[in-house]
Coordinates of C-alpha atoms and ligand atoms in Angstrom, one line a residue:
M1 CA 11.5 84.1 -194.7
A2 CA 12.3 80.6 -196.1
G3 CA 10.8 79.1 -193.0
F4 CA 7.6 81.1 -193.5
T5 CA 7.4 79.8 -197.1
Y6 CA 7.6 76.2 -195.9
I7 CA 4.8 76.8 -193.4
I8 CA 2.6 78.2 -196.2
L9 CA 3.5 75.3 -198.4
L10 CA 2.7 72.7 -195.7
L11 CA -0.6 74.5 -194.9
S12 CA -1.7 74.4 -198.5
L13 CA -0.8 70.7 -198.8
Y14 CA -2.8 70.1 -195.6
T15 CA -5.9 71.8 -197.0
T16 CA -5.5 69.9 -200.3
F17 CA -5.2 66.3 -198.9
A18 CA -6.8 66.3 -195.6
K19 CA -10.2 67.6 -196.6
D20 CA -13.1 65.3 -195.7
C21 CA -14.5 63.5 -198.7
I22 CA -17.7 65.1 -199.8
I23 CA -18.7 62.4 -202.3
N24 CA -18.3 58.9 -200.8
R25 CA -17.9 56.4 -203.7
V26 CA -17.1 53.5 -201.4
P27 CA -19.6 50.6 -202.1
E28 CA -21.7 49.6 -199.2
Q29 CA -20.2 46.1 -199.0
M30 CA -16.7 47.5 -198.8
A31 CA -17.7 49.8 -196.1
F32 CA -19.0 46.9 -194.1
E33 CA -15.8 45.0 -194.7
K34 CA -13.8 48.0 -193.5
Q35 CA -15.9 48.1 -190.4
L36 CA -15.5 44.3 -190.0
R37 CA -11.7 44.6 -190.0
K38 CA -11.8 47.4 -187.6
D39 CA -14.0 45.3 -185.2
L40 CA -11.8 42.2 -185.6
K41 CA -8.7 44.2 -184.6
C42 CA -10.5 45.7 -181.7
G43 CA -9.2 44.1 -178.5
Y44 CA -7.1 41.6 -180.5
H45 CA -3.6 41.1 -179.2
V46 CA -1.2 39.9 -181.8
F47 CA 1.1 38.2 -179.3
D48 CA -1.7 36.2 -177.6
P49 CA -2.0 32.8 -179.1
P50 CA -5.5 31.7 -179.9
F51 CA -5.4 28.5 -177.9
G52 CA -3.1 29.1 -174.9
N53 CA -1.1 26.1 -173.9
N54 CA -3.6 23.6 -175.2
T55 CA -1.4 21.0 -177.0
T56 CA -4.3 19.5 -178.8
S57 CA -4.5 22.5 -181.1
E58 CA -3.5 21.8 -184.6
I59 CA -2.1 23.9 -187.4
N60 CA -2.6 22.5 -190.9
V61 CA 0.6 22.6 -192.9
R62 CA 1.2 21.9 -196.6
F63 CA 4.1 22.7 -198.9
V64 CA 4.1 23.3 -202.6
M65 CA 7.7 23.3 -203.9
K66 CA 8.6 26.0 -206.4
R67 CA 12.3 25.1 -206.8
F68 CA 15.1 23.5 -205.0
S69 CA 18.9 23.5 -205.3
F70 CA 21.6 21.5 -203.8
N71 CA 25.1 22.8 -203.4
S72 CA 27.3 19.7 -202.9
D73 CA 30.4 21.7 -202.3
E74 CA 28.9 23.5 -199.4
E75 CA 26.5 20.7 -198.5
I76 CA 23.5 22.9 -198.4
F77 CA 20.1 21.8 -199.7
S78 CA 17.7 24.7 -200.2
M79 CA 14.0 24.6 -201.1
Q80 CA 11.8 27.4 -202.0
S81 CA 8.2 26.7 -201.4
W82 CA 4.8 28.1 -200.8
M83 CA 3.8 27.1 -197.3
F84 CA 0.0 26.7 -196.8
I85 CA -0.7 27.2 -193.2
S86 CA -4.2 27.4 -191.7
W87 CA -5.7 27.2 -188.2
I88 CA -8.8 28.3 -186.2
D89 CA -8.7 31.5 -184.2
E90 CA -11.9 31.6 -182.1
R91 CA -11.4 35.4 -181.6
L92 CA -11.9 36.0 -185.3
K93 CA -15.4 34.7 -185.6
W94 CA -18.3 36.9 -186.7
D95 CA -21.8 36.8 -187.8
P96 CA -22.0 37.5 -191.5
D97 CA -25.5 38.9 -191.3
K98 CA -24.2 41.8 -189.3
Y99 CA -21.7 42.7 -192.1
Y100 CA -23.7 42.6 -195.3
G101 CA -23.2 38.8 -195.6
T102 CA -19.4 39.1 -195.7
T103 CA -18.0 35.6 -195.0
E104 CA -14.3 36.3 -195.6
T105 CA -11.8 39.1 -195.5
E106 CA -8.1 39.6 -195.6
L107 CA -5.7 40.8 -193.0
T108 CA -2.0 41.1 -193.0
S109 CA 0.1 38.7 -190.9
M110 CA 1.3 41.8 -188.9
S111 CA -2.2 42.2 -187.4
L112 CA -2.7 38.6 -186.5
W113 CA -1.2 36.0 -184.3
T114 CA 0.7 33.6 -186.6
P115 CA 2.3 30.3 -185.8
G116 CA 6.1 30.0 -186.0
F117 CA 7.9 26.9 -187.2
R118 CA 11.5 25.7 -186.8
L119 CA 13.7 24.0 -189.2
F120 CA 15.9 22.0 -186.9
N121 CA 18.7 21.2 -189.4
S122 CA 18.8 24.7 -190.8
A123 CA 22.0 25.8 -192.4
D124 CA 21.2 29.3 -191.2
S125 CA 22.2 30.4 -187.7
N126 CA 18.6 31.2 -187.1
D127 CA 16.2 28.3 -187.5
F128 CA 13.0 30.2 -187.1
D129 CA 10.8 30.6 -190.1
R130 CA 10.4 34.2 -190.9
Y131 CA 7.5 35.6 -192.8
Y132 CA 6.8 39.2 -191.9
Y133 CA 4.3 40.4 -194.2
V134 CA 1.8 38.2 -196.0
W135 CA -1.9 38.6 -196.6
C136 CA -4.0 36.1 -194.7
R137 CA -7.5 35.1 -195.5
V138 CA -9.9 35.0 -192.5
R139 CA -13.3 33.3 -192.6
N140 CA -16.2 34.0 -190.4
T141 CA -15.7 30.5 -188.9
G142 CA -12.4 31.7 -187.5
L143 CA -10.4 29.8 -190.0
V144 CA -7.2 31.8 -190.9
S145 CA -5.0 30.7 -193.8
C146 CA -1.7 32.3 -194.9
V147 CA 0.5 31.3 -197.7
P148 CA 4.0 32.7 -197.2
K149 CA 6.8 31.9 -199.7
I150 CA 9.7 30.6 -197.7
T151 CA 13.2 29.4 -198.6
H152 CA 14.5 26.7 -196.3
E153 CA 18.2 25.9 -196.2
A154 CA 19.2 22.7 -194.6
L155 CA 22.6 21.0 -194.0
C156 CA 23.0 17.8 -196.0
S157 CA 26.2 15.8 -195.9
V158 CA 27.5 14.4 -199.2
K159 CA 28.9 11.0 -199.8
L160 CA 30.9 10.9 -203.0
T161 CA 31.9 7.2 -203.2
N162 CA 29.8 6.6 -206.3
W163 CA 30.5 10.0 -207.9
P164 CA 29.5 11.1 -210.5
Y165 CA 26.6 8.7 -210.3
D166 CA 25.9 9.5 -206.7
Q167 CA 22.7 9.6 -204.8
Q168 CA 22.2 11.8 -201.7
E169 CA 19.5 12.0 -199.1
C170 CA 18.7 15.3 -197.7
K171 CA 16.1 16.0 -195.0
L172 CA 14.2 18.9 -193.6
E173 CA 13.2 18.6 -190.0
F174 CA 10.2 20.8 -189.0
G175 CA 8.6 21.4 -185.7
P176 CA 6.4 24.0 -184.1
W177 CA 8.0 27.1 -182.6
S178 CA 6.4 26.6 -179.2
S179 CA 6.7 28.7 -176.2
K180 CA 5.3 28.4 -172.7
W181 CA 2.2 30.2 -173.7
S182 CA 1.5 28.6 -177.0
K183 CA 1.8 25.0 -177.7
F184 CA 0.4 23.3 -180.9
S185 CA 1.1 20.4 -183.1
M186 CA 1.4 20.3 -186.9
N187 CA -1.3 18.6 -188.9
F188 CA -0.3 17.3 -192.4
T189 CA -1.2 14.5 -194.8
S190 CA 0.8 11.4 -195.5
R191 CA 2.5 13.5 -198.3
A192 CA 2.9 17.0 -197.0
I193 CA 4.6 18.3 -200.1
T194 CA 3.5 18.7 -203.7
M195 CA 6.3 19.2 -206.2
L196 CA 4.5 19.9 -209.5
G197 CA 7.5 19.3 -211.7
A198 CA 9.8 21.3 -209.4
E199 CA 11.8 18.1 -208.7
Y200 CA 14.0 18.6 -211.8
G201 CA 16.7 21.0 -210.6
A202 CA 19.8 22.4 -212.3
E203 CA 22.3 19.7 -211.5
W204 CA 20.1 17.3 -209.4
F205 CA 16.7 15.8 -209.6
I206 CA 14.6 14.5 -206.8
S207 CA 14.0 10.8 -207.5
D208 CA 12.2 9.8 -204.3
Y209 CA 10.5 11.3 -201.3
R210 CA 9.3 10.0 -198.0
Q211 CA 8.3 11.6 -194.7
E212 CA 8.2 10.7 -191.0
A213 CA 5.8 12.0 -188.4
N214 CA 6.6 11.9 -184.7
F215 CA 4.3 13.9 -182.5
S216 CA 6.0 13.0 -179.3
S217 CA 9.2 14.7 -180.3
E218 CA 9.9 18.4 -181.2
K219 CA 10.7 17.4 -184.8
Q220 CA 7.2 16.6 -185.8
L221 CA 7.6 16.4 -189.5
T222 CA 10.8 15.1 -191.2
M223 CA 10.8 15.2 -195.0
Y224 CA 13.4 13.1 -196.8
F225 CA 14.4 13.9 -200.4
T226 CA 16.5 11.5 -202.5
L227 CA 18.6 13.4 -204.9
E228 CA 20.4 12.1 -208.0
R229 CA 23.0 13.9 -209.9
E230 CA 22.5 14.6 -213.6
A231 CA 25.6 12.7 -214.5
T232 CA 25.6 12.5 -218.3
G233 CA 27.9 15.4 -218.9
L234 CA 30.3 14.6 -216.1
A235 CA 30.4 10.9 -217.2
A236 CA 31.6 12.1 -220.6
I237 CA 34.4 14.0 -219.0
V238 CA 35.6 11.6 -216.4
V239 CA 34.1 8.1 -216.7
Y240 CA 34.3 7.3 -220.4
P241 CA 37.9 8.4 -220.7
A242 CA 38.8 5.9 -217.9
I243 CA 37.3 3.1 -220.0
I244 CA 39.1 4.3 -223.2
L245 CA 42.4 4.5 -221.4
T246 CA 41.9 1.0 -220.0
A247 CA 41.2 -0.3 -223.5
L248 CA 44.4 1.5 -224.7
S249 CA 46.6 0.0 -222.0
I250 CA 45.2 -3.5 -222.7
T251 CA 45.8 -3.1 -226.4
C252 CA 49.4 -2.4 -225.7
L253 CA 49.8 -5.8 -224.1
F254 CA 49.2 -7.4 -227.4
L255 CA 51.8 -5.4 -229.3
D256 CA 55.3 -6.6 -230.0
V257 CA 57.8 -5.3 -227.4
R258 CA 60.5 -5.1 -230.1
Q259 CA 58.7 -2.4 -232.0
N260 CA 58.6 1.2 -230.9
V261 CA 54.8 1.5 -231.4
R262 CA 54.2 -0.3 -228.1
L263 CA 56.3 2.1 -226.1
A264 CA 54.7 5.1 -227.9
M265 CA 51.2 3.9 -227.1
I266 CA 52.1 3.2 -223.5
S267 CA 53.5 6.8 -223.2
F268 CA 50.3 8.1 -224.7
S269 CA 48.2 6.2 -222.3
L270 CA 50.3 7.4 -219.3
F271 CA 49.9 11.0 -220.5
G272 CA 46.1 10.4 -220.9
H273 CA 45.9 9.2 -217.3
Y274 CA 47.7 12.2 -216.1
Y275 CA 45.5 14.5 -218.2
F276 CA 42.2 13.0 -217.1
L277 CA 43.2 12.8 -213.5
R278 CA 43.7 16.6 -213.6
E279 CA 40.3 16.9 -215.3
L280 CA 38.7 14.8 -212.5
M281 CA 40.3 16.9 -209.8
D282 CA 38.8 20.0 -211.4
N283 CA 35.3 18.6 -211.4
L284 CA 35.4 16.9 -208.0
P285 CA 32.9 18.7 -205.7
K286 CA 35.1 18.5 -202.6
H287 CA 38.1 16.6 -201.1
S288 CA 36.8 14.5 -198.3
L289 CA 37.4 11.3 -196.6
D290 CA 35.1 9.3 -198.8
S291 CA 36.9 10.0 -202.1
P292 CA 35.1 8.7 -205.2
N293 CA 35.9 5.2 -206.3
L294 CA 36.6 6.6 -209.7
L295 CA 39.7 8.3 -208.3
F296 CA 41.0 4.9 -207.1
Y297 CA 40.2 3.4 -210.4
Y298 CA 42.4 6.0 -212.1
R299 CA 45.1 5.4 -209.6
G300 CA 45.0 1.6 -210.1
S301 CA 44.9 2.0 -213.9
L302 CA 47.9 4.4 -213.7
I303 CA 49.9 1.9 -211.7
L304 CA 49.1 -1.0 -214.1
T305 CA 50.1 1.1 -217.1
M306 CA 53.4 2.0 -215.4
F307 CA 54.0 -1.7 -214.9
I308 CA 53.2 -2.4 -218.5
A309 CA 55.8 0.3 -219.5
L310 CA 58.4 -1.2 -217.2
F311 CA 57.7 -4.7 -218.6
T312 CA 58.0 -3.4 -222.1
F313 CA 61.6 -2.2 -221.3
L314 CA 62.4 -5.5 -219.6
L315 CA 61.1 -7.8 -222.3
D316 CA 62.8 -5.7 -225.0
A317 CA 66.0 -6.1 -223.1
I318 CA 65.5 -9.9 -222.8
C319 CA 64.9 -10.1 -226.6
K320 CA 68.2 -8.3 -227.2
V321 CA 70.3 -10.6 -225.0
K322 CA 73.2 -11.9 -227.1
V323 CA 74.5 -14.7 -224.9
T324 CA 73.1 -18.2 -225.6
P325 CA 70.4 -19.0 -223.1
Q326 CA 71.1 -21.6 -220.5
N327 CA 69.5 -25.0 -220.8
Y328 CA 67.1 -24.1 -218.1
F329 CA 65.5 -21.5 -220.3
L330 CA 65.5 -23.7 -223.3
T331 CA 63.7 -26.5 -221.3
I332 CA 60.9 -24.0 -220.4
N333 CA 60.7 -22.9 -224.0
D334 CA 60.5 -26.4 -225.3
S335 CA 58.0 -27.6 -222.7
V336 CA 55.7 -24.7 -223.6
Y337 CA 56.1 -24.5 -227.3
E338 CA 56.0 -28.2 -228.0
S339 CA 52.9 -28.9 -225.9
F340 CA 49.4 -27.8 -225.6
G341 CA 50.7 -24.7 -223.8
K342 CA 51.6 -23.0 -227.1
Y343 CA 47.9 -22.2 -227.6
F344 CA 48.1 -20.1 -224.6
I345 CA 50.9 -17.9 -225.9
V346 CA 48.9 -14.9 -227.1
P347 CA 50.3 -13.0 -228.9
Q348 CA 53.1 -14.9 -230.7
W349 CA 55.6 -12.5 -232.0
N350 CA 57.0 -12.9 -235.4
L351 CA 60.1 -15.1 -235.3
D352 CA 61.2 -15.3 -239.0
D353 CA 61.6 -11.6 -239.0
D354 CA 64.5 -9.8 -240.6
T355 CA 65.6 -8.7 -237.2
I356 CA 66.1 -12.3 -236.1
K357 CA 68.1 -13.1 -239.2
N358 CA 70.2 -10.0 -238.7
K359 CA 70.9 -11.3 -235.2
Q360 CA 69.5 -8.2 -233.6
F361 CA 67.2 -10.3 -231.5
S362 CA 67.7 -13.8 -230.4
E363 CA 65.0 -16.3 -231.3
D364 CA 65.2 -18.3 -228.0
W365 CA 65.1 -15.2 -225.9
T366 CA 62.2 -13.8 -227.9
K367 CA 60.3 -17.1 -227.3
F368 CA 61.0 -16.9 -223.6
A369 CA 59.9 -13.2 -223.5
N370 CA 56.8 -14.2 -225.3
I371 CA 55.9 -16.7 -222.5
I372 CA 56.5 -14.1 -219.8
N373 CA 54.4 -11.6 -221.7
S374 CA 51.5 -14.0 -221.9
A375 CA 51.6 -14.8 -218.2
F376 CA 51.9 -11.1 -217.4
N377 CA 48.9 -10.2 -219.7
V378 CA 46.7 -12.6 -217.9
I379 CA 47.6 -11.0 -214.5
I380 CA 47.1 -7.5 -215.8
I381 CA 43.8 -8.2 -217.5
L382 CA 42.5 -10.0 -214.4
T383 CA 43.5 -7.1 -212.2
Y384 CA 41.7 -4.7 -214.6
V385 CA 38.5 -6.8 -214.5
I386 CA 38.6 -6.8 -210.7
L387 CA 39.3 -3.0 -210.6
Y388 CA 36.4 -2.4 -213.0
C389 CA 33.9 -4.5 -211.0
V390 CA 34.9 -3.0 -207.7
L391 CA 35.7 0.6 -208.4
M392 CA 34.1 1.7 -211.6
P393 CA 30.9 3.8 -210.8
K394 CA 27.8 2.5 -212.5
P395 CA 24.7 4.6 -213.4
I396 CA 21.8 4.2 -211.0
P397 CA 19.1 2.0 -212.6
I398 CA 15.9 3.9 -213.2
N399 CA 12.9 2.6 -211.3
Y400 CA 9.5 3.3 -212.6
Ligands
NAG501 C1 -1.5 26.1 -168.9 O1 -2.0 27.3 -168.5 C2 -2.6 27.3 -167.3 C3 -3.2 28.7 -167.1 O2 -3.9 29.1 -168.2 C4 -1.6 27.0 -166.2 O3 -2.2 26.9 -165.0 C5 -0.9 25.7 -166.6 O4 0.1 25.4 -165.6 C6 -0.4 25.7 -168.0 N1 0.2 24.4 -168.3 C7 1.4 24.3 -168.8 C8 1.8 22.9 -169.1 O5 2.1 25.2 -169.0
NAG502 C1 -5.8 17.6 -190.4 O1 -5.6 17.6 -191.8 C2 -6.5 16.8 -192.5 C3 -6.1 16.8 -194.0 O2 -5.6 18.0 -194.4 C4 -7.9 17.4 -192.3 O3 -8.8 16.5 -193.0 C5 -8.2 17.4 -190.9 O4 -9.4 18.0 -190.7 C6 -7.1 18.2 -190.1 N1 -7.4 18.1 -188.7 C7 -7.6 19.2 -188.0 C8 -7.9 19.0 -186.5 O5 -7.7 20.3 -188.5
NAG503 C1 9.7 10.1 -181.5 O1 10.5 11.0 -180.8 C2 10.8 10.6 -179.4 C3 11.5 11.7 -178.7 O2 12.6 12.3 -179.5 C4 11.7 9.3 -179.6 O3 12.0 8.8 -178.3 C5 11.0 8.3 -180.3 O4 11.8 7.1 -180.5 C6 10.5 8.8 -181.7 N1 9.6 7.8 -182.3 C7 9.9 7.4 -183.5 C8 8.9 6.4 -184.1 O5 10.8 7.7 -184.2

């Protein structure tokens, strides 16, 4: 009984929807276009290329970038763009006079032969461009144009030496997807891509573009993008602290070793180094062979600060020595303090201090420690200057 009801239901549906239209409201032009599409599809084989293996055939290609992203952890550059493709298909020509003057129509890419492209350095295991369903415009001259929206993902290796002010170059290598039966070459202008403001991404921006064409190789179009990291935020977290810690460590050099404030500041600087090294590790995109120079700067600065701490202990101990210094030391003291050399003793620690009078520190030993400290300061500051020049990352100058 249930089956019978279903049959009745289906029959009633059939009679409702499958009735021939009595009133035909389709405009005449549309009817002609419908007929045109039918005629174009007649005898058309989607898999037959329009130009056989004639390599002189050209497919016009142009890109309009919508957005891009660059994942420097995974080294993947991805670009989303409208790809404007057009070519001549002789089989799709018609006489407009026979079709109410219709000069263009639209067909889906499913019912047409469409050219395929390859992205040679694709991050995907499949390097074939896939666009299954787009509407393509067909003109009576046989010109077919399609605009698929495609995301291309390419591998792009990252060099972090100058991180966070690093600059990377990523490329997209395109070529035709040719087979034995269809060979063609790509036709593009000297700048195949338009960016229209899409060059400002989330973390990166495209600062330069160039392209190479080589029609004797498979990779006919290579597009090179120069990317720069938006480093302002990162610099505030990892670069400026390095400069401040350097200033702190150098300031310590000018403090009196006999006072605890020098030791306290050195400890604070050491802690700061440890803290910001942790911060740097958290922000570093990846651990690779080419570690950022900034990391080596921190390392160098940390070692120098530890030296300053050790020297502070040593000099403090020298100042506290109770035995009378040997003549040897006194000669050094005299030759420095009673000559032009005394101007080079910076800083000169207070000698008529209570502590000297209370015999807690010896005057001669303090003078001697002062000389050593000055020499040591020069070495440390020079090392810092070299470290800064060689290892501190500098922002990339802006070229207009
Ligand atoms: C091109 O196609 C023709 C037949 O259409 C064939 O004879 C010829 O060998 C082909 N050439 C190449 C390079 O495949
Ligand atoms: C190649 O592209 C240029 C610029 O888009 C165009 O002027 C030229 O006609 C194209 N060549 C062919 C054979 O389509
Ligand atoms: C073009 O590609 C061919 C084949 O890969 C190569 O031998 C040639 O050097 C390339 N030409 C240029 C200008 O890069």
